[in-house]
mmCIF file of C-alpha atoms and ligand atoms in Angstrom:
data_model
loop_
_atom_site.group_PDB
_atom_site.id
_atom_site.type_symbol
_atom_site.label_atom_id
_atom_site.label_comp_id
_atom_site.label_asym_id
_atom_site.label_seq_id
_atom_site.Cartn_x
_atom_site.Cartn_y
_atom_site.Cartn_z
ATOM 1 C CA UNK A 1 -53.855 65.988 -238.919
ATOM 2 C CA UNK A 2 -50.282 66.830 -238.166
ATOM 3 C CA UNK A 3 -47.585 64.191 -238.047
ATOM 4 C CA UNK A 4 -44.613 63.923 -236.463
ATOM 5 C CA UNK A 5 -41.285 64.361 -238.568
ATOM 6 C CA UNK A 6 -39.838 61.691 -235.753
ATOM 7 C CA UNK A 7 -41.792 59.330 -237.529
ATOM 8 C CA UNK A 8 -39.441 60.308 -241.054
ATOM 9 C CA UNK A 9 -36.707 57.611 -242.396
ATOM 10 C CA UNK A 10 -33.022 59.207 -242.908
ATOM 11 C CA UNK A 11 -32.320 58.960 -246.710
ATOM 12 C CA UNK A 12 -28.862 57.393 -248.106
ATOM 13 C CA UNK A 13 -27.692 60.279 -250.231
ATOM 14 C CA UNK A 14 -27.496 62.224 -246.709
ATOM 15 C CA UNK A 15 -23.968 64.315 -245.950
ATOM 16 C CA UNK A 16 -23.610 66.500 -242.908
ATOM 17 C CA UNK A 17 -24.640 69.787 -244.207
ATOM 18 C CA UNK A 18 -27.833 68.709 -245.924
ATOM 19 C CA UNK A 19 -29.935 66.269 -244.014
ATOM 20 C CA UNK A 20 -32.613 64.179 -245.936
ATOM 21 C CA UNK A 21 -35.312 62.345 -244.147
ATOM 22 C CA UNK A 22 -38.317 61.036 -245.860
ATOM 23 C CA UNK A 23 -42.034 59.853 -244.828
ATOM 24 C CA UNK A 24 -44.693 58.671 -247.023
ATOM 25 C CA UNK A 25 -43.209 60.537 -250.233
ATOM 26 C CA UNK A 26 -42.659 63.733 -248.272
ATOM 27 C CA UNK A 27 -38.686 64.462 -248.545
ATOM 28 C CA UNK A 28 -37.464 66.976 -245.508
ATOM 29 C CA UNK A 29 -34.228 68.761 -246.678
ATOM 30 C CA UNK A 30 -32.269 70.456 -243.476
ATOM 31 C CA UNK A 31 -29.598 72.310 -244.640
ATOM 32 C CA UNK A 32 -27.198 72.092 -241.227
ATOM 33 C CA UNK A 33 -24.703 74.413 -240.845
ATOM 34 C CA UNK A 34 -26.086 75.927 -237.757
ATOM 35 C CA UNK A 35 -23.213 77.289 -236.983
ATOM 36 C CA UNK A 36 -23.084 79.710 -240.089
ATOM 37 C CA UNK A 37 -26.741 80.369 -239.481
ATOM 38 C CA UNK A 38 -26.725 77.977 -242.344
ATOM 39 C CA UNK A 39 -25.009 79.758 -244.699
ATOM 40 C CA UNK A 40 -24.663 78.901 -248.438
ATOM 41 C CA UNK A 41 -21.377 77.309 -249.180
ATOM 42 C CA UNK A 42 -19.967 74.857 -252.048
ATOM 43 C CA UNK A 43 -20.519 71.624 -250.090
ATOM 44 C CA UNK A 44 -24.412 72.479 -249.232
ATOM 45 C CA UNK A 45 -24.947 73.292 -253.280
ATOM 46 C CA UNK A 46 -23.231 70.234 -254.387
ATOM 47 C CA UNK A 47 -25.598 68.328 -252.389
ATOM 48 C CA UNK A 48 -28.456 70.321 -252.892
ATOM 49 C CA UNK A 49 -27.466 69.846 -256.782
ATOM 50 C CA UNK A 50 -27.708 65.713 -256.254
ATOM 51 C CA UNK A 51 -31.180 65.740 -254.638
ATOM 52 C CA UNK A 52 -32.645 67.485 -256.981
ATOM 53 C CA UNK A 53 -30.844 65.770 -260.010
ATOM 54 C CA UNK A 54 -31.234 62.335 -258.247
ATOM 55 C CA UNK A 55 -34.993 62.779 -257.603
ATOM 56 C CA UNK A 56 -35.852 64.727 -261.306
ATOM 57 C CA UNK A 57 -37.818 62.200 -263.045
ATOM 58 C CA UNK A 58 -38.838 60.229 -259.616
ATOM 59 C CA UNK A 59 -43.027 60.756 -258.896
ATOM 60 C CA UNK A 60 -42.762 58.699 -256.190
ATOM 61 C CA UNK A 61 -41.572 61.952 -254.583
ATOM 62 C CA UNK A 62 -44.764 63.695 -253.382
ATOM 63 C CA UNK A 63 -43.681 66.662 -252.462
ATOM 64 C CA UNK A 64 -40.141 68.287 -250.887
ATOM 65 C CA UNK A 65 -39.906 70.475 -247.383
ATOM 66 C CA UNK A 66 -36.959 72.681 -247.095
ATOM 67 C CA UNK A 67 -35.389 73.950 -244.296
ATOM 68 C CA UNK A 68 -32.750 75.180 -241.719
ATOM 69 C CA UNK A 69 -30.987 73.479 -238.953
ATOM 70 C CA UNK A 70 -31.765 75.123 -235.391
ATOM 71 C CA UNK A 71 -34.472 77.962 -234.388
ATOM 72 C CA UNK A 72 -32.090 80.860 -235.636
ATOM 73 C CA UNK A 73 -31.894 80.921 -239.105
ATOM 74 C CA UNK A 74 -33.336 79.347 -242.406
ATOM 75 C CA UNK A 75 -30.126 80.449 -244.472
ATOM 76 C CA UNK A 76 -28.073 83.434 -243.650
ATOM 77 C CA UNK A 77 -27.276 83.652 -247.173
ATOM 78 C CA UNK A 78 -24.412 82.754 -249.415
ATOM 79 C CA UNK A 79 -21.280 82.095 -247.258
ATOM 80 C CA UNK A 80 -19.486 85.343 -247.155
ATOM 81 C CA UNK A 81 -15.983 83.624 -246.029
ATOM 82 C CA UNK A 82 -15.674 81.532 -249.411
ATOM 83 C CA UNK A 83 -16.829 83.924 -251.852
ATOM 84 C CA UNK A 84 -14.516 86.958 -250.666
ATOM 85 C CA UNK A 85 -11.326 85.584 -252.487
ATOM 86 C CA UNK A 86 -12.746 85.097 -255.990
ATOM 87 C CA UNK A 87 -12.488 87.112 -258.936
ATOM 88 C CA UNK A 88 -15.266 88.311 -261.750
ATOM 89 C CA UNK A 89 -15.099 85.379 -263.953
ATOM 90 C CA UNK A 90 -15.254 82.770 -260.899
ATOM 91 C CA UNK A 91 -18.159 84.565 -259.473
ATOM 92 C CA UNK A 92 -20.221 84.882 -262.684
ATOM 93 C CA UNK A 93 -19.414 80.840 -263.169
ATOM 94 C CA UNK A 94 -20.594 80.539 -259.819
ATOM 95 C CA UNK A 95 -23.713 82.436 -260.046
ATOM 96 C CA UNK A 96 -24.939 80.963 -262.736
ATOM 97 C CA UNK A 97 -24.337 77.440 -261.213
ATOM 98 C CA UNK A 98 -26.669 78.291 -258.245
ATOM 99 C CA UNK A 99 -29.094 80.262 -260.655
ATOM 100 C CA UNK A 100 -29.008 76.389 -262.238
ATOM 101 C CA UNK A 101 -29.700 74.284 -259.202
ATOM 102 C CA UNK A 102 -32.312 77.121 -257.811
ATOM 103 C CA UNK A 103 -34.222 76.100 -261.383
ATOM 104 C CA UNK A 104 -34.126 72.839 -260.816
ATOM 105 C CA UNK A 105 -35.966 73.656 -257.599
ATOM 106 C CA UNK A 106 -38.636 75.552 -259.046
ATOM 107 C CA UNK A 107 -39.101 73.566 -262.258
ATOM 108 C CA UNK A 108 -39.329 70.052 -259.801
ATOM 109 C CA UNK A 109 -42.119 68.107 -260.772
ATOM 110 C CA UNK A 110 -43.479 67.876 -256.984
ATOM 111 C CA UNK A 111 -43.948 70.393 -254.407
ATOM 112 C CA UNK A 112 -41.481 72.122 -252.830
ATOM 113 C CA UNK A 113 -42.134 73.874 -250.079
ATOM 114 C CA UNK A 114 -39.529 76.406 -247.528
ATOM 115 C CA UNK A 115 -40.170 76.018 -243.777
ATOM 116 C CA UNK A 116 -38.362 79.400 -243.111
ATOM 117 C CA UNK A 117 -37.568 78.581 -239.628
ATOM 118 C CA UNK A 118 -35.409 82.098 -238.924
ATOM 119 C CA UNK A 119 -33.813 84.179 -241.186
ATOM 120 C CA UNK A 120 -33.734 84.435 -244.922
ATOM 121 C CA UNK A 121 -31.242 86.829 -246.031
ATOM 122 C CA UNK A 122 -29.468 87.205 -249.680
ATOM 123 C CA UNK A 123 -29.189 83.703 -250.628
ATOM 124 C CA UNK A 124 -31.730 82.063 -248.033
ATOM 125 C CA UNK A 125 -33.992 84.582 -249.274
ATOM 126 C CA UNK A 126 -33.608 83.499 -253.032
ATOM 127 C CA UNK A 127 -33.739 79.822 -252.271
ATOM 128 C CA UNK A 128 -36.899 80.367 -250.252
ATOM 129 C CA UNK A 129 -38.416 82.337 -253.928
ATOM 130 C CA UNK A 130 -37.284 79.600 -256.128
ATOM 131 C CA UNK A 131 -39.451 77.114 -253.696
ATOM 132 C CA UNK A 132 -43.213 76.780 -254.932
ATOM 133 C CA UNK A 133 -44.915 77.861 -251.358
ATOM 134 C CA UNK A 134 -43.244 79.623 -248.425
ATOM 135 C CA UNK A 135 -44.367 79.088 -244.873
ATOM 136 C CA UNK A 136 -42.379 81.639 -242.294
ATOM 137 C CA UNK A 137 -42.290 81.539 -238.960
ATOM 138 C CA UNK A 138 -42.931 84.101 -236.711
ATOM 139 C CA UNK A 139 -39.645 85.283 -236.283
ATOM 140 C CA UNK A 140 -38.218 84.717 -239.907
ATOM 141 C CA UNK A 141 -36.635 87.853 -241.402
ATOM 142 C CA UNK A 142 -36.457 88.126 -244.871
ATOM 143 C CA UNK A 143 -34.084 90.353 -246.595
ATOM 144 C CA UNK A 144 -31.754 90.935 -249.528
ATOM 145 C CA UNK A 145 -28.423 92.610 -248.095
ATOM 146 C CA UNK A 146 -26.084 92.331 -250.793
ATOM 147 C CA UNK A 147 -25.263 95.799 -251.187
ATOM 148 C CA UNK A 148 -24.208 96.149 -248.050
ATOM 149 C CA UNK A 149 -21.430 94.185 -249.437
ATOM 150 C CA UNK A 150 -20.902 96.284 -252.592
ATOM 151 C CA UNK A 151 -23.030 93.066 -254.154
ATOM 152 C CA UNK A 152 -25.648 92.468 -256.612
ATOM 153 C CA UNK A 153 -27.636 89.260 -255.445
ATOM 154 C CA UNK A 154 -25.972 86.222 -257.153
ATOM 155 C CA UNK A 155 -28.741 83.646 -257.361
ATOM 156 C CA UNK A 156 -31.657 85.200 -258.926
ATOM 157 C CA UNK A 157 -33.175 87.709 -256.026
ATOM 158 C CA UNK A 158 -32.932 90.875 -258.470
ATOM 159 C CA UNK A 159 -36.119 88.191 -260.647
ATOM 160 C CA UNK A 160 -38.080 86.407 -258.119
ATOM 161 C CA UNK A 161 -38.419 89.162 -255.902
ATOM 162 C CA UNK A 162 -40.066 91.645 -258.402
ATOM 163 C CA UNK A 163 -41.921 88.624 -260.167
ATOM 164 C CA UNK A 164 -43.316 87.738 -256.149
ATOM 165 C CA UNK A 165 -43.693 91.378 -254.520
ATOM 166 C CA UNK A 166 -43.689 94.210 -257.293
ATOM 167 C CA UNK A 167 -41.013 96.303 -258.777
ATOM 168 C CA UNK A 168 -41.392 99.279 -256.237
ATOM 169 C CA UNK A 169 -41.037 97.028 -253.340
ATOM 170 C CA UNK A 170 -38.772 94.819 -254.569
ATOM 171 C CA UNK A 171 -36.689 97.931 -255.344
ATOM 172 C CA UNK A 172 -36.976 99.277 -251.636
ATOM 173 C CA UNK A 173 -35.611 96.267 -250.304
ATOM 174 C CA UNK A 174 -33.157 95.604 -252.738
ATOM 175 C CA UNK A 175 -31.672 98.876 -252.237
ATOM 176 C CA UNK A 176 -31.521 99.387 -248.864
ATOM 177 C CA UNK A 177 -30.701 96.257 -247.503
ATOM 178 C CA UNK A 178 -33.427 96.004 -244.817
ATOM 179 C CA UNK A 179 -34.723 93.156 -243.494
ATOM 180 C CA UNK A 180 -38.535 92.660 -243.279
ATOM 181 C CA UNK A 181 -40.710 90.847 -240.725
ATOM 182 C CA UNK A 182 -42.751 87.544 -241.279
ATOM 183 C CA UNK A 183 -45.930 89.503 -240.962
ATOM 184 C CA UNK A 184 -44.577 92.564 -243.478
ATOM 185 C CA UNK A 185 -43.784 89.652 -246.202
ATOM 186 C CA UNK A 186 -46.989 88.304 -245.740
ATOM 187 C CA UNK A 187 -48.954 91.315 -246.094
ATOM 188 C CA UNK A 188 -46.596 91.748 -249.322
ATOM 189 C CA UNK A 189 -47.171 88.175 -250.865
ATOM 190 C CA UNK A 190 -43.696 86.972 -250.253
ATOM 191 C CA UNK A 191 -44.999 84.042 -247.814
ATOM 192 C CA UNK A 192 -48.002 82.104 -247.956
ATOM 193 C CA UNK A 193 -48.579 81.431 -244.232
ATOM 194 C CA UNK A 194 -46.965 82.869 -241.201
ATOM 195 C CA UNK A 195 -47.195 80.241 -238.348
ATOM 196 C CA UNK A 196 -46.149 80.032 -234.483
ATOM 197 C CA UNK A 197 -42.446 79.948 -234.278
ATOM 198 C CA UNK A 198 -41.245 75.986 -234.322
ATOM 199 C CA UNK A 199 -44.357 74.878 -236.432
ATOM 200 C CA UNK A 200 -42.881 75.977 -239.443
ATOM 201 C CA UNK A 201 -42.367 72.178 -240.792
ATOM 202 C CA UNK A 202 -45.025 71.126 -239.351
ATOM 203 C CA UNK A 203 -47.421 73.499 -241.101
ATOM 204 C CA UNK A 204 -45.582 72.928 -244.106
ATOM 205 C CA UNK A 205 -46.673 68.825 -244.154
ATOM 206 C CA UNK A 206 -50.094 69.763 -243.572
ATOM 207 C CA UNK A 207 -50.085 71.933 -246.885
ATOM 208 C CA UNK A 208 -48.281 69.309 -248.743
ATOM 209 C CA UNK A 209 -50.852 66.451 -247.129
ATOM 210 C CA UNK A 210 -53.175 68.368 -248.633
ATOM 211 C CA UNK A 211 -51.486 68.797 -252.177
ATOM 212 C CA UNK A 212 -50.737 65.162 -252.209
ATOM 213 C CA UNK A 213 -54.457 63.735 -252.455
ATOM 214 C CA UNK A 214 -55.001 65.998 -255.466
ATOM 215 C CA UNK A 215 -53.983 64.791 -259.555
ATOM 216 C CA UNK A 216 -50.193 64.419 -259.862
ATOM 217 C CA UNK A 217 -50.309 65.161 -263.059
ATOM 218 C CA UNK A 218 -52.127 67.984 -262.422
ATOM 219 C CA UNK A 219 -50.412 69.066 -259.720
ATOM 220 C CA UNK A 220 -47.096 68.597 -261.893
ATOM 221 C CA UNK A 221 -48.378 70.842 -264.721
ATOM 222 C CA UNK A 222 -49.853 73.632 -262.719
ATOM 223 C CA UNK A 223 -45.844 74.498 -261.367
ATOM 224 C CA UNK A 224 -44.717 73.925 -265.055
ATOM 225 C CA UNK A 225 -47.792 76.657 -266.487
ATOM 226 C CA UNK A 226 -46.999 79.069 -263.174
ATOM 227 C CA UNK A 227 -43.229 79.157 -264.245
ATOM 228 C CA UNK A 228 -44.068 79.730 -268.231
ATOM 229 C CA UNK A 229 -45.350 83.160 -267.105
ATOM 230 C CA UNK A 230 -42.288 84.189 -266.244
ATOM 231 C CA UNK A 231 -40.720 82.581 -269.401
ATOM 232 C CA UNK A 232 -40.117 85.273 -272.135
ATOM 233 C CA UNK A 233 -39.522 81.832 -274.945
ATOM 234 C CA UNK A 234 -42.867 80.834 -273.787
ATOM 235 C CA UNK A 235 -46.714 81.007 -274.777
ATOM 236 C CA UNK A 236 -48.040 80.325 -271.654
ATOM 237 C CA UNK A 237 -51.407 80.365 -273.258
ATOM 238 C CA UNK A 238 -50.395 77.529 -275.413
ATOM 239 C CA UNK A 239 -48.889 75.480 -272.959
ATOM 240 C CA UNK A 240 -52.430 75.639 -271.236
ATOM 241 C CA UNK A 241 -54.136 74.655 -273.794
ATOM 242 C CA UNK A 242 -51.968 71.764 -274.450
ATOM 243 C CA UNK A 243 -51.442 70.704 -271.037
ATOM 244 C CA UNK A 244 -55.303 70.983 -270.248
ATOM 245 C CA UNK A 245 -55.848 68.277 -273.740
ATOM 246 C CA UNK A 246 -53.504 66.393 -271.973
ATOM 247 C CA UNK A 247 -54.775 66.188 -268.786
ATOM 248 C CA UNK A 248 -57.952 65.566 -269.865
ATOM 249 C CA UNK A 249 -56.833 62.558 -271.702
ATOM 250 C CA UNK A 250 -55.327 61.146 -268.344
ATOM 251 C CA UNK A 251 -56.646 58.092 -266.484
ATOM 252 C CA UNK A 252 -56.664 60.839 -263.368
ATOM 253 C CA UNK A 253 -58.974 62.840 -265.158
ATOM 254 C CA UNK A 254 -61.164 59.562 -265.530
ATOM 255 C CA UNK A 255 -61.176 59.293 -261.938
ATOM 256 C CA UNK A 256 -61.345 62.029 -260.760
ATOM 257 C CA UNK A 257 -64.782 62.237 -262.414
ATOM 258 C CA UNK A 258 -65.940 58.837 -261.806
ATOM 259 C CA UNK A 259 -64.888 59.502 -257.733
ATOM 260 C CA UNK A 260 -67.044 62.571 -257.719
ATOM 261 C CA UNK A 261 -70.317 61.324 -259.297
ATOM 262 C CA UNK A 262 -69.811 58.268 -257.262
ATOM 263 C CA UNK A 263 -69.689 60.499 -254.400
ATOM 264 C CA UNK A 264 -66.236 58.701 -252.975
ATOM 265 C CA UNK A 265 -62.443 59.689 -252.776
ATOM 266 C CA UNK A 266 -60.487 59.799 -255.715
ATOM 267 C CA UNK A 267 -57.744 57.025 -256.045
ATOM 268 C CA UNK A 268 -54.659 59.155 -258.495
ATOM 269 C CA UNK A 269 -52.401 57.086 -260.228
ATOM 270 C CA UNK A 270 -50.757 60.140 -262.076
ATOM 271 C CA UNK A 271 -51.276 58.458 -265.486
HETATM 272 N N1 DAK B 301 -21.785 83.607 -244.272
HETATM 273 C C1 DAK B 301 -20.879 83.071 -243.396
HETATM 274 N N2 DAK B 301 -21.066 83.089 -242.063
HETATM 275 C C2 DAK B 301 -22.168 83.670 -241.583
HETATM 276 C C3 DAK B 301 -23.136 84.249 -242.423
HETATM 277 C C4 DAK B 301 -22.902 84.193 -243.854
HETATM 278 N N3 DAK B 301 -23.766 84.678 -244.715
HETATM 279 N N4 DAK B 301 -24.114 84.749 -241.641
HETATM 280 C C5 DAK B 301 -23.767 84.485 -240.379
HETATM 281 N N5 DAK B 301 -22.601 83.833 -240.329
HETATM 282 C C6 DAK B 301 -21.871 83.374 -239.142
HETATM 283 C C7 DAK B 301 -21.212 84.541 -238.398
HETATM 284 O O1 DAK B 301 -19.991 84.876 -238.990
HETATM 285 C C8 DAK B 301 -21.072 83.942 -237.012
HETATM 286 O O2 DAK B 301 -19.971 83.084 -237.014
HETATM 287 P P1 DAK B 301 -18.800 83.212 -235.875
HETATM 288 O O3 DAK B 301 -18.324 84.634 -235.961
HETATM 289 O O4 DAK B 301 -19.514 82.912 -234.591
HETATM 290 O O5 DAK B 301 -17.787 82.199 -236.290
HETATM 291 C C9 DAK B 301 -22.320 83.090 -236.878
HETATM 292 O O6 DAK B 301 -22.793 82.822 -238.195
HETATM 293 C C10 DAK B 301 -23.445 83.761 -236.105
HETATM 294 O O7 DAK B 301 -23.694 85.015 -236.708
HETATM 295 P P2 DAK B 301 -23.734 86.390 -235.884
HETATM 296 O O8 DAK B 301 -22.848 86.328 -234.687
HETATM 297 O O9 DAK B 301 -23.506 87.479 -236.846
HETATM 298 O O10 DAK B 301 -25.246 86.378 -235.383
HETATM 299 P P3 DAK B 301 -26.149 87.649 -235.038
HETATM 300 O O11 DAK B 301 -27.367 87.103 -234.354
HETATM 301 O O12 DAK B 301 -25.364 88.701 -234.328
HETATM 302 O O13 DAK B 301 -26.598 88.258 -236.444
HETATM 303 C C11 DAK B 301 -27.309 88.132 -238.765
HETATM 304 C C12 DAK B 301 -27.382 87.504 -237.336
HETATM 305 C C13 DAK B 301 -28.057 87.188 -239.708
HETATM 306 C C14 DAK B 301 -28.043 89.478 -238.736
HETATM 307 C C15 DAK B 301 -25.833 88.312 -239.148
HETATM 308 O O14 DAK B 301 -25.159 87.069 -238.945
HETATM 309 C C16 DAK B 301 -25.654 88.738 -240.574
HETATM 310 O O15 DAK B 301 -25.859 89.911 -240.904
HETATM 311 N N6 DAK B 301 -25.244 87.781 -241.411
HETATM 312 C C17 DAK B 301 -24.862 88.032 -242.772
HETATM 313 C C18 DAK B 301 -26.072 88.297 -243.646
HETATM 314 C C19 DAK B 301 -25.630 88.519 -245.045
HETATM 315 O O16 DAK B 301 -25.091 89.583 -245.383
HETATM 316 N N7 DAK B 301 -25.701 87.473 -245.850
HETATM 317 C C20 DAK B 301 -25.100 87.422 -247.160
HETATM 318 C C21 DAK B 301 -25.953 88.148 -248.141
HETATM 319 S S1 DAK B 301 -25.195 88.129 -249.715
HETATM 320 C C22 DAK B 301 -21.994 84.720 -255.158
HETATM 321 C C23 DAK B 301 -21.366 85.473 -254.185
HETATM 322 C C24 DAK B 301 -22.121 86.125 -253.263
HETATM 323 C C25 DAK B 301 -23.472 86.013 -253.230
HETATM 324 C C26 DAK B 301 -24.081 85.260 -254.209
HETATM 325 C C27 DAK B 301 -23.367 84.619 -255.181
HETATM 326 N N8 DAK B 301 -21.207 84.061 -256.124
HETATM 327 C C28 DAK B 301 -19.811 84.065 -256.016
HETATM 328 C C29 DAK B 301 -21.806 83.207 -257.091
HETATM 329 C C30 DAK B 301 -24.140 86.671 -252.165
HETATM 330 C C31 DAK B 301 -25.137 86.195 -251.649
HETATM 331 C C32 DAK B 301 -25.642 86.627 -250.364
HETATM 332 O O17 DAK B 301 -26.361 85.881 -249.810
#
């Protein structure tokens, strides 16, 4: 069924440049600088830093949509007019601040999907990796063109995007600069879904309605095993193991049995 994001409440912790509305545990996240085809600048990390901070150890978030004010762009990337005028030691402090708050994202304990609703270029493109599921529209463009400003990327592209779509594609677009298509990054595993232009949000709820009638705990240590692949310090393995024991032990996993041979819905509590 979809639902209307009309229906959503605006959230307190709102500034301009980062919108937060919220229905029924689903959190919608517009970054709004439409302007800057939403570019990356201090103000829209600092407040992308609080949600995610604020919101850490709260379950009764179900699950988190991001995406980008207007029909042009998800994120443009970092914000090319504020980065230009610092030097090496500023830049490596800064990169490693937004590698930090792009962690955050992908370690959250819900959810988190990108509605990329245009395009996703250098930055935009990184924050829609660190996100758990992409949905693009039809006329998102994905791309990493920091070398066309002399740049590495900044905010872990040169990781996710070899972890997501290979080392010898990853490479090409790395290298080059190019942008793809919606379709291209689909056939290449970047997105999950590719959707009508407009419906990217929209789509996005539906996958998280979904998500959101299944085990939270489950659902919480699923993301957690996903990311220990990547996670040289850990034994992914062993986490399964240990996270399986302790799902079993849960009262979900008591229900979710009891639901199915009593042939009815499950009722989570994620305990
Ligand atoms: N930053 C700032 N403003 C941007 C922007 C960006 N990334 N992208 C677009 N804008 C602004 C444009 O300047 C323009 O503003 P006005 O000139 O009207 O004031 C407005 O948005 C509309 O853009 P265009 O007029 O260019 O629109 P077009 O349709 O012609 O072209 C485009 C759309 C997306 C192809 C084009 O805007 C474009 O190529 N944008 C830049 C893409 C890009 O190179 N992004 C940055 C990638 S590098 C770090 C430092 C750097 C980084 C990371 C970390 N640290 C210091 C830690 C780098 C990260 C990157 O993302």
């Amino acid at each position: 069924m979809l639902v209307k994001s009309y229906l959503c409440k605006k959230v307190d912790m709102n500034s301009s440049v980062l919108l937060i509305e919220q229905k029924d545990g689903i959190f919608f996240l517009t970054i709004n600088r439409p302007d800057a085809l939403n570019a990356l600048n201090k103000e829209v990390f600092d407040a992308l830093e609080q949600f995610f901070k604020d919101k850490k150890n709260d379950f009764s978030v179900k699950g988190v949509i991001v995406s980008g004010a207007g029909n042009k762009a998800f994120v443009a990337g970092a914000d090319i007019k504020e980065f230009i005028h610092l030097d090496s030691v500023e830049g490596a402090a800064l990169s490693k601040r937004g590698q930090d708050i792009f962690f955050m994202i992908e370690n959250f304990h819900a959810p988190v999907v990108a509605a990329v609703n245009g395009f996703a270029l250098g930055g935009g493109c990184e924050l829609s990796m660190a996100c758990h599921l992409i949905i693009a529209g039809e006329h998102a463009r994905f791309g990493q063109p920091e070398v066309n400003l002399g740049l590495v990327p900044g905010y872990g592209g040169s990781q996710r995007l070899v972890q997501n779509i290979g080392k010898t594609r990853a490479l090409k677009l790395l290298l080059t600069g190019d942008m793809i298509t919606a379709t291209q990054a689909l056939e290449w595993g970047l997105v999950n879904e590719v959707v009508p232009s407009g419906e990217e949000k929209v789509s996005a709820e539906v996958l998280l309605q979904k998500i959101v009638t299944k085990g939270p705990l489950a659902i919480q240590k699923t993301i957690s095993l996903v990311n220990d692949f990547f996670n040289k310090a850990v034994d992914g393995f062993k986490s399964e193991y240990e996270d399986f024991g302790y799902t079993l032990g849960s009262d979900d996993a008591k229900e979710g049995a009891a639901a199915f041979i009593e042939k009815r819905k499950p009722s989570f509590k994620g305990k």
